[in-house]
Coordinates of C-alpha atoms in Angstrom, one line a residue:
X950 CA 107.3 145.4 -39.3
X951 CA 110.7 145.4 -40.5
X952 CA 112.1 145.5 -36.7
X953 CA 110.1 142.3 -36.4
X954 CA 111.0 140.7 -39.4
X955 CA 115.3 141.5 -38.8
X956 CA 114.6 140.0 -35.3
X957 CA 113.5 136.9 -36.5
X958 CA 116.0 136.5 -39.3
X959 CA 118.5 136.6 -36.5
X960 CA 117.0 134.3 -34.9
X961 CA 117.2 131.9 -37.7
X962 CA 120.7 132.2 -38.2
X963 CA 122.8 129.2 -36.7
X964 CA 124.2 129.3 -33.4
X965 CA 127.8 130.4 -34.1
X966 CA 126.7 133.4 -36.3
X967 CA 125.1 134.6 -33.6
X968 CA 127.7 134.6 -31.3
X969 CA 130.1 136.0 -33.8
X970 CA 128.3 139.0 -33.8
X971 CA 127.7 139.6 -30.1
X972 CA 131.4 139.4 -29.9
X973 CA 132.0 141.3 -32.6
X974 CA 129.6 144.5 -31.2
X975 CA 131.8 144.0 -27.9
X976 CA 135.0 144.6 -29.9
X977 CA 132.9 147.5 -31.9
X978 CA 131.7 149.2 -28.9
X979 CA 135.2 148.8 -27.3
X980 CA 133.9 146.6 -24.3
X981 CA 136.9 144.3 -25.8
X982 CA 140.3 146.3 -26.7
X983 CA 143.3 145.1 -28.5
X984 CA 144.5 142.5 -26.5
X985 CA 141.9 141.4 -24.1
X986 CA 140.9 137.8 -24.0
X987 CA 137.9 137.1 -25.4
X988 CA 135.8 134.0 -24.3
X989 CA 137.0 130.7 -24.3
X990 CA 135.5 128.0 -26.2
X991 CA 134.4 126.2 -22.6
X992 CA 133.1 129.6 -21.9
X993 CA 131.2 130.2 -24.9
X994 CA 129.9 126.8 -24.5
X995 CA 129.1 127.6 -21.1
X996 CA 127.7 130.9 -21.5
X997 CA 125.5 130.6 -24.9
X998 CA 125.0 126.2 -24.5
X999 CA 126.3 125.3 -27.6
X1000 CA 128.9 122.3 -28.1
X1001 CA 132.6 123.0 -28.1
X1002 CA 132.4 122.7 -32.0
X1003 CA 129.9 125.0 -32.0
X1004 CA 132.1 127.4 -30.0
X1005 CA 135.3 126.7 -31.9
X1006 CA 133.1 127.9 -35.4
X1007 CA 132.8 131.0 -33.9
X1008 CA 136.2 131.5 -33.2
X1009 CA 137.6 130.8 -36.0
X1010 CA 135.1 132.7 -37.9
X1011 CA 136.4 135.9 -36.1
X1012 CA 140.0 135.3 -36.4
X1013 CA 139.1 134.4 -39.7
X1014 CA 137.3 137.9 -40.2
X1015 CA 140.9 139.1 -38.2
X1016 CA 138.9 140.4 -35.6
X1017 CA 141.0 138.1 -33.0
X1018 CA 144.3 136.0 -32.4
X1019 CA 145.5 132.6 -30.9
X1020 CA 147.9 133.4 -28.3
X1021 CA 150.0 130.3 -27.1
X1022 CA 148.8 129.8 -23.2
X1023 CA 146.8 132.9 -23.0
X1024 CA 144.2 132.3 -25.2
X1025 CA 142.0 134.2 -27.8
X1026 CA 142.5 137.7 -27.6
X1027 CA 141.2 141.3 -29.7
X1028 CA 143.6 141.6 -32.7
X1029 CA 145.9 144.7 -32.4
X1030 CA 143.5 145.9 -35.7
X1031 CA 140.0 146.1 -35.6
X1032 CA 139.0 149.4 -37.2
X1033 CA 137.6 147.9 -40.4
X1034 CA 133.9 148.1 -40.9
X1035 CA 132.0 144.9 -40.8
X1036 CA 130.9 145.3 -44.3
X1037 CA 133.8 144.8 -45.2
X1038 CA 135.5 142.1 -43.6
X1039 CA 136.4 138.7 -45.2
X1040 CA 133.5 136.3 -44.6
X1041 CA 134.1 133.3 -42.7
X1042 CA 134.3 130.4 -46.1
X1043 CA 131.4 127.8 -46.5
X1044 CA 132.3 124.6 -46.1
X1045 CA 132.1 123.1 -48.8
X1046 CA 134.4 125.4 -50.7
X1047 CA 137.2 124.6 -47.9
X1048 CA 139.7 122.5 -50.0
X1049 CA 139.6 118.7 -48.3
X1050 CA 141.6 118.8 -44.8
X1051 CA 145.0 116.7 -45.0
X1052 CA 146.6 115.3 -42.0
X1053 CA 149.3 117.1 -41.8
X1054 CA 146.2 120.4 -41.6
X1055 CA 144.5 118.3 -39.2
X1056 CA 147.4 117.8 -36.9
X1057 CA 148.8 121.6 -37.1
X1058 CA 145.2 122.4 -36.7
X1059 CA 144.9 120.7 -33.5
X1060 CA 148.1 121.2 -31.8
X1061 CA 146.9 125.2 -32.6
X1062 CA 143.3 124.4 -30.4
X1063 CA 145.8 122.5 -27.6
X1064 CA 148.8 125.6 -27.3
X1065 CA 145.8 128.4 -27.3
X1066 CA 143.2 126.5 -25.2
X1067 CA 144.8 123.6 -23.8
X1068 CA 144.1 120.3 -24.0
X1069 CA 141.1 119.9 -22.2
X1070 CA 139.5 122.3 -25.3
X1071 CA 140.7 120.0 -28.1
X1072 CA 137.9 117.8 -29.9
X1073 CA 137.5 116.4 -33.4
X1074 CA 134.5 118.6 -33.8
X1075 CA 136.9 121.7 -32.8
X1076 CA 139.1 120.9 -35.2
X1077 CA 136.7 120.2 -38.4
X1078 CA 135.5 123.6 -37.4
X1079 CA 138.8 125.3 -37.1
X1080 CA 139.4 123.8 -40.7
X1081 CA 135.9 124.5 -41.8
X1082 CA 135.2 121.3 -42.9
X1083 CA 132.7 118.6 -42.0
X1084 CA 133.4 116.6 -38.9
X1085 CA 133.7 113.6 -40.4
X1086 CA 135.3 114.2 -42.7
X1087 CA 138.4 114.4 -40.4
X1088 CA 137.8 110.7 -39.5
X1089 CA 138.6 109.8 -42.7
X1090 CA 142.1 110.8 -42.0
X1091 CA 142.2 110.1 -37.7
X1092 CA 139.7 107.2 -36.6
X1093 CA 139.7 108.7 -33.1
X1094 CA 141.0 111.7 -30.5
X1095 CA 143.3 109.4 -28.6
X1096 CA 145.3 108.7 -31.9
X1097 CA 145.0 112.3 -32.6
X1098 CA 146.5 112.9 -29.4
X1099 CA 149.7 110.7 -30.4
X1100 CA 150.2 112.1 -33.9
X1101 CA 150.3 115.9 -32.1
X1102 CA 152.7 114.7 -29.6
X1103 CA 155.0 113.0 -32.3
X1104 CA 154.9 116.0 -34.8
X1105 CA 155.7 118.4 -31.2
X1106 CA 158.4 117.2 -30.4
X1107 CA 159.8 116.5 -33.9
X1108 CA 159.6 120.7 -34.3
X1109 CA 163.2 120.5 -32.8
X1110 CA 166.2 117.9 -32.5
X1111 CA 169.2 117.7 -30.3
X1112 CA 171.7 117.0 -32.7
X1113 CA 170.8 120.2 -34.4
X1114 CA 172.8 121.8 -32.0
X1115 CA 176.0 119.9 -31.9
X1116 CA 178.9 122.6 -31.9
X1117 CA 181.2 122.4 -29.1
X1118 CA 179.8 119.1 -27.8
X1119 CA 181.0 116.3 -29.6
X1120 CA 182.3 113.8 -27.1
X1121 CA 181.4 115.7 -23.7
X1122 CA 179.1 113.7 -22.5
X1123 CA 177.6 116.3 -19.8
X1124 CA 177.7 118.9 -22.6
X1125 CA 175.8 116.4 -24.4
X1126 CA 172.9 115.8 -22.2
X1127 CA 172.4 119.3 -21.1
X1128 CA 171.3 120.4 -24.9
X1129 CA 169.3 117.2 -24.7
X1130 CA 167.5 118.3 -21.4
X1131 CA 167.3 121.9 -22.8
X1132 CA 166.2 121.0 -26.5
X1133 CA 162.8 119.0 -24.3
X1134 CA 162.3 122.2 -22.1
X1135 CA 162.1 124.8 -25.1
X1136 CA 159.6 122.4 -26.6
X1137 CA 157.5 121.7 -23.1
X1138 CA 157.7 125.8 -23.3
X1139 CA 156.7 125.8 -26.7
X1140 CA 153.8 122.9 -26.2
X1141 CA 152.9 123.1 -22.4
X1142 CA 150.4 120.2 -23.0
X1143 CA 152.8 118.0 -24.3
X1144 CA 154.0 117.3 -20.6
X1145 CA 150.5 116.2 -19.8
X1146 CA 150.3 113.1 -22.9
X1147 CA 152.2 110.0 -21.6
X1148 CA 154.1 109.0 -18.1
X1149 CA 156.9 107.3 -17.6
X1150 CA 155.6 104.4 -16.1
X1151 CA 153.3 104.6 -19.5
X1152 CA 156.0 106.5 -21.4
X1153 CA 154.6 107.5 -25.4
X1154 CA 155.7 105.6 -27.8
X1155 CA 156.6 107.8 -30.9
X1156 CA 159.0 108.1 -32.9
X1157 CA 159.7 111.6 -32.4
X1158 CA 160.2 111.3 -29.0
X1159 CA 162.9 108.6 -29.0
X1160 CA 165.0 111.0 -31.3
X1161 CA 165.2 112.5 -28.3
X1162 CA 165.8 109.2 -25.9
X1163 CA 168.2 108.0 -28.9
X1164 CA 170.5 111.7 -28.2
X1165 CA 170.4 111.0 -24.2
X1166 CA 171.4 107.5 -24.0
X1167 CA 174.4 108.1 -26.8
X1168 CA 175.5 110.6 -24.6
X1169 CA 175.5 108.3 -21.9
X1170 CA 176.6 104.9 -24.0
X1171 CA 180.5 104.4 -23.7
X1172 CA 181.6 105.2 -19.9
X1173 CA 181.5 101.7 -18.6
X1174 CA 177.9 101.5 -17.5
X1175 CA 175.6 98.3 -17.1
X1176 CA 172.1 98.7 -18.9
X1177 CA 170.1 99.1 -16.0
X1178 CA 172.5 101.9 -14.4
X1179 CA 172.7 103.6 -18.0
X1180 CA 168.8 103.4 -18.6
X1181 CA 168.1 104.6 -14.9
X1182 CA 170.3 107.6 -15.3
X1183 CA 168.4 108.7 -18.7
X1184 CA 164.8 108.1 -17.0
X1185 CA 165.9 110.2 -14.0
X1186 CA 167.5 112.6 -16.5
X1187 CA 163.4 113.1 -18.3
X1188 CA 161.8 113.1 -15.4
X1189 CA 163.3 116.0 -14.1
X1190 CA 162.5 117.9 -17.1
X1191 CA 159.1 116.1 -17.8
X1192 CA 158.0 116.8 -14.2
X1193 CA 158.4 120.0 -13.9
X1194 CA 157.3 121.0 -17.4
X1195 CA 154.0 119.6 -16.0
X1196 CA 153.2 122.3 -13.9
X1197 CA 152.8 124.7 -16.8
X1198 CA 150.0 123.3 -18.0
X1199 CA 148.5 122.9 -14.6
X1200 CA 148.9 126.2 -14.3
X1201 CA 147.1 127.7 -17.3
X1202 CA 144.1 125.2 -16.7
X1203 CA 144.2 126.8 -13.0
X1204 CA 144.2 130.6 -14.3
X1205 CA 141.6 129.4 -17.1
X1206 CA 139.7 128.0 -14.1
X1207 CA 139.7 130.3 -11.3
X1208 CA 139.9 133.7 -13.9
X1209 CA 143.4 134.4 -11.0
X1210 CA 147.0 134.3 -11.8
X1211 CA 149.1 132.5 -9.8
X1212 CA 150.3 135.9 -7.9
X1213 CA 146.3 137.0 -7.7
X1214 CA 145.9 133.1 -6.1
X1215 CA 148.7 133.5 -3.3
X1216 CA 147.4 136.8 -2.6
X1217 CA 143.8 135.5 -2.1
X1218 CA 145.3 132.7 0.1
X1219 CA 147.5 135.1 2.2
X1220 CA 145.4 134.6 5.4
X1221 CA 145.6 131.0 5.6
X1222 CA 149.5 131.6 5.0
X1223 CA 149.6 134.0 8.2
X1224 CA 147.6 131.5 10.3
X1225 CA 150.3 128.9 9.4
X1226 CA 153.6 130.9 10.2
X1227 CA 152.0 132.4 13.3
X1228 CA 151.2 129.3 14.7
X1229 CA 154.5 128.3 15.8
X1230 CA 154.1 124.5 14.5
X1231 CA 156.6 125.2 11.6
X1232 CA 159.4 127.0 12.8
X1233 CA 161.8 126.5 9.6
X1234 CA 158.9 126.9 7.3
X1235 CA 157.7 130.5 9.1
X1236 CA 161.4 131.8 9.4
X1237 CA 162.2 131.4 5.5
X1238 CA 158.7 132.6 4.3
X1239 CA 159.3 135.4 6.4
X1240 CA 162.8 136.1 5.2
X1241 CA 161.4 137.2 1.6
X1242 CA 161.0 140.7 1.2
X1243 CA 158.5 140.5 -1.4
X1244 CA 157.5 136.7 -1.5
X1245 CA 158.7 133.8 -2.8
X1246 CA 158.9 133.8 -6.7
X1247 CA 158.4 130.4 -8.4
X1248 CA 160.4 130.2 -11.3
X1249 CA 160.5 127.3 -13.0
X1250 CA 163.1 128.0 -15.7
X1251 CA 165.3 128.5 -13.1
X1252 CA 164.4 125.4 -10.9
X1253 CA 164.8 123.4 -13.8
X1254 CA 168.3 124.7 -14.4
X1255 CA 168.9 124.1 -11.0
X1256 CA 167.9 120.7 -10.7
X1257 CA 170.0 120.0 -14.3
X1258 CA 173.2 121.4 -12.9
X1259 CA 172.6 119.3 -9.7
X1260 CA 171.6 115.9 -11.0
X1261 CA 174.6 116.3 -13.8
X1262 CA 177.3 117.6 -10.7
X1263 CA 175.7 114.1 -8.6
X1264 CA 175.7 111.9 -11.4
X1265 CA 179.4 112.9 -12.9
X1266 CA 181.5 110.9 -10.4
X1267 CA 178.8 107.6 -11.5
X1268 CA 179.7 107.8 -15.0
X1269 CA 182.9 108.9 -14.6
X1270 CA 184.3 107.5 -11.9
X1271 CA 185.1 104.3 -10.2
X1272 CA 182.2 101.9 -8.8
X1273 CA 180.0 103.3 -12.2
X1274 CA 179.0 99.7 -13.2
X1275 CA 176.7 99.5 -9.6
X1276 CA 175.0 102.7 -11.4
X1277 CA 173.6 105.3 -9.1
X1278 CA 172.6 103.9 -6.4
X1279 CA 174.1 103.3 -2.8
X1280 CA 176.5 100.9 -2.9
X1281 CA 176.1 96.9 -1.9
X1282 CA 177.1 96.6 2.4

């Protein structure tokens, strides 16, 4: 009778209670260790079909309990602690006792959800949740995700400015733009969904982010340059660093995908690779695959310091030099 009667009182309990505590009897019984990822929200979602928000709740209910941890681009994992007895952890607060969300929570809340989960993960409902508050009651701060979108993006890249970092560089215009082009990168790092918000045929308009246009262009402004040739060089300068900071959030949405790193992926793919190099179509391609000892390695900190020090060595004689006003392109026959 009392078996029965404990059954159906857990049935009765909401959605994300329940999930809290089959994760949390996977972290007691040690099926998750310190560390591990637990579910995602798409997972849970997925696995126990609930909403996202739903989801969310019960995340933030067990890192609320300390039970788990965001991780920027890995995820949610097992907290390095988890010995204390359910009894007594902190229970996750009602509600209604949650003091009323600001913006400023709202953003911070949100561009938490996008650096764990990605972007794909975020929702208005995710975030009242994360905050413990009432859905709507966000909307009474952000009419909508899109703008939501825009006010993470600004507050991102306002986290860091170029001129903070001005020793040494104070009329060296090279020097200039390469803490410029560095400052963006550390942030893409930082924010790996930042890359994905905006293009620049479509570029975001924020103030934020022309801090960071503003730095590029003085650095440029002053060597004799038209405004086309001076506006072509800065665009060129961004997309360089904008393009490839894409690929980082590619990736995590790739391993979030397909449960593989990208090492686990190329191995899985190695076949197909063989068939290519042995069939004799792509000579160049199969003799500089087949010069790495252990593979190629993919490094996109250093391709992006490569490209930097090549565009700035190619563009130097152009702002420098003679011929600058006809910018960087061929010149006139």
């Amino acid at each position: 009778m009392t078996q029965t009667t404990g059954t159906a009182g857990a049935a009765d309990r909401p959605p994300y209670l329940r999930i809290v505590a089959t994760i949390r009897r996977r972290i007691a019984d040690g099926e998750l260790a310190p560390g591990d990822r637990v579910p995602s929200t798409r997972q849970i979602a997925a696995e126990w079909g609930v909403a996202l928000a739903t989801a969310t709740k019960a995340l933030t209910t067990l890192r609320l309990e300390g039970l788990v941890e965001a991780r920027p681009r890995i995820g949610t994992v097992v907290a390095g602690h988890t010995t204390a007895a359910p009894a007594r952890r902190r229970p996750s607060p009602a509600p209604d006792t949650e003091p009323e969300p600001t913006l400023d929570r709202i953003v911070r809340a949100a561009v938490e959800i996008a650096d764990a989960e990605g972007l794909a993960a975020l929702s208005m409902r995710g975030v009242a949740a994360r905050l413990g508050v009432a859905p709507m009651s966000t909307y009474r701060y952000v009419p909508s995700k899109e703008e939501l979108i825009l006010l993470m993006a600004d507050a991102a890249y306002g986290e860091e400015s170029p001129a903070d970092a001005t020793d040494g560089v104070a009329g060296d215009w090279r020097a200039r733009v390469e803490v410029g082009a560095r400052t963006l990168w550390r942030l893409y790092r930082k924010h790996p969904w930042l890359a994905r918000i905006g293009s620049l045929t479509r570029p975001l308009l924020v103030p934020n982010l022309l801090v960071h246009g503003e730095w590029m262009l003085g650095a440029l402004d002053g060597h004799g340059l038209d405004p086309t040739a001076l506006f072509d060089i800065h665009v060129l300068l961004y997309s360089h660093v904008h393009g490839l900071a894409t690929h980082l959030e590619l990736e995590a949405d790739a391993e979030a995908a397909t449960g593989q790193s990208e090492d686990q992926w190329m191995d899985s793919r190695a076949p197909v690779l063989r068939e290519l190099v042995d069939s004799g179509r792509f000579p160049t391609f199969a003799k500089t695959v087949g010069s790495f000892e252990d593979g190629y390695d993919l490094r996109l900190d250093a391709l992006f310091e490569l490209g930097l020090r090549a565009l700035l060595d190619g563009l130097t004689p152009v702002v420098e030099g003679p011929g600058r006003s006809r910018g960087p392109g061929p010149a006139p026959v």
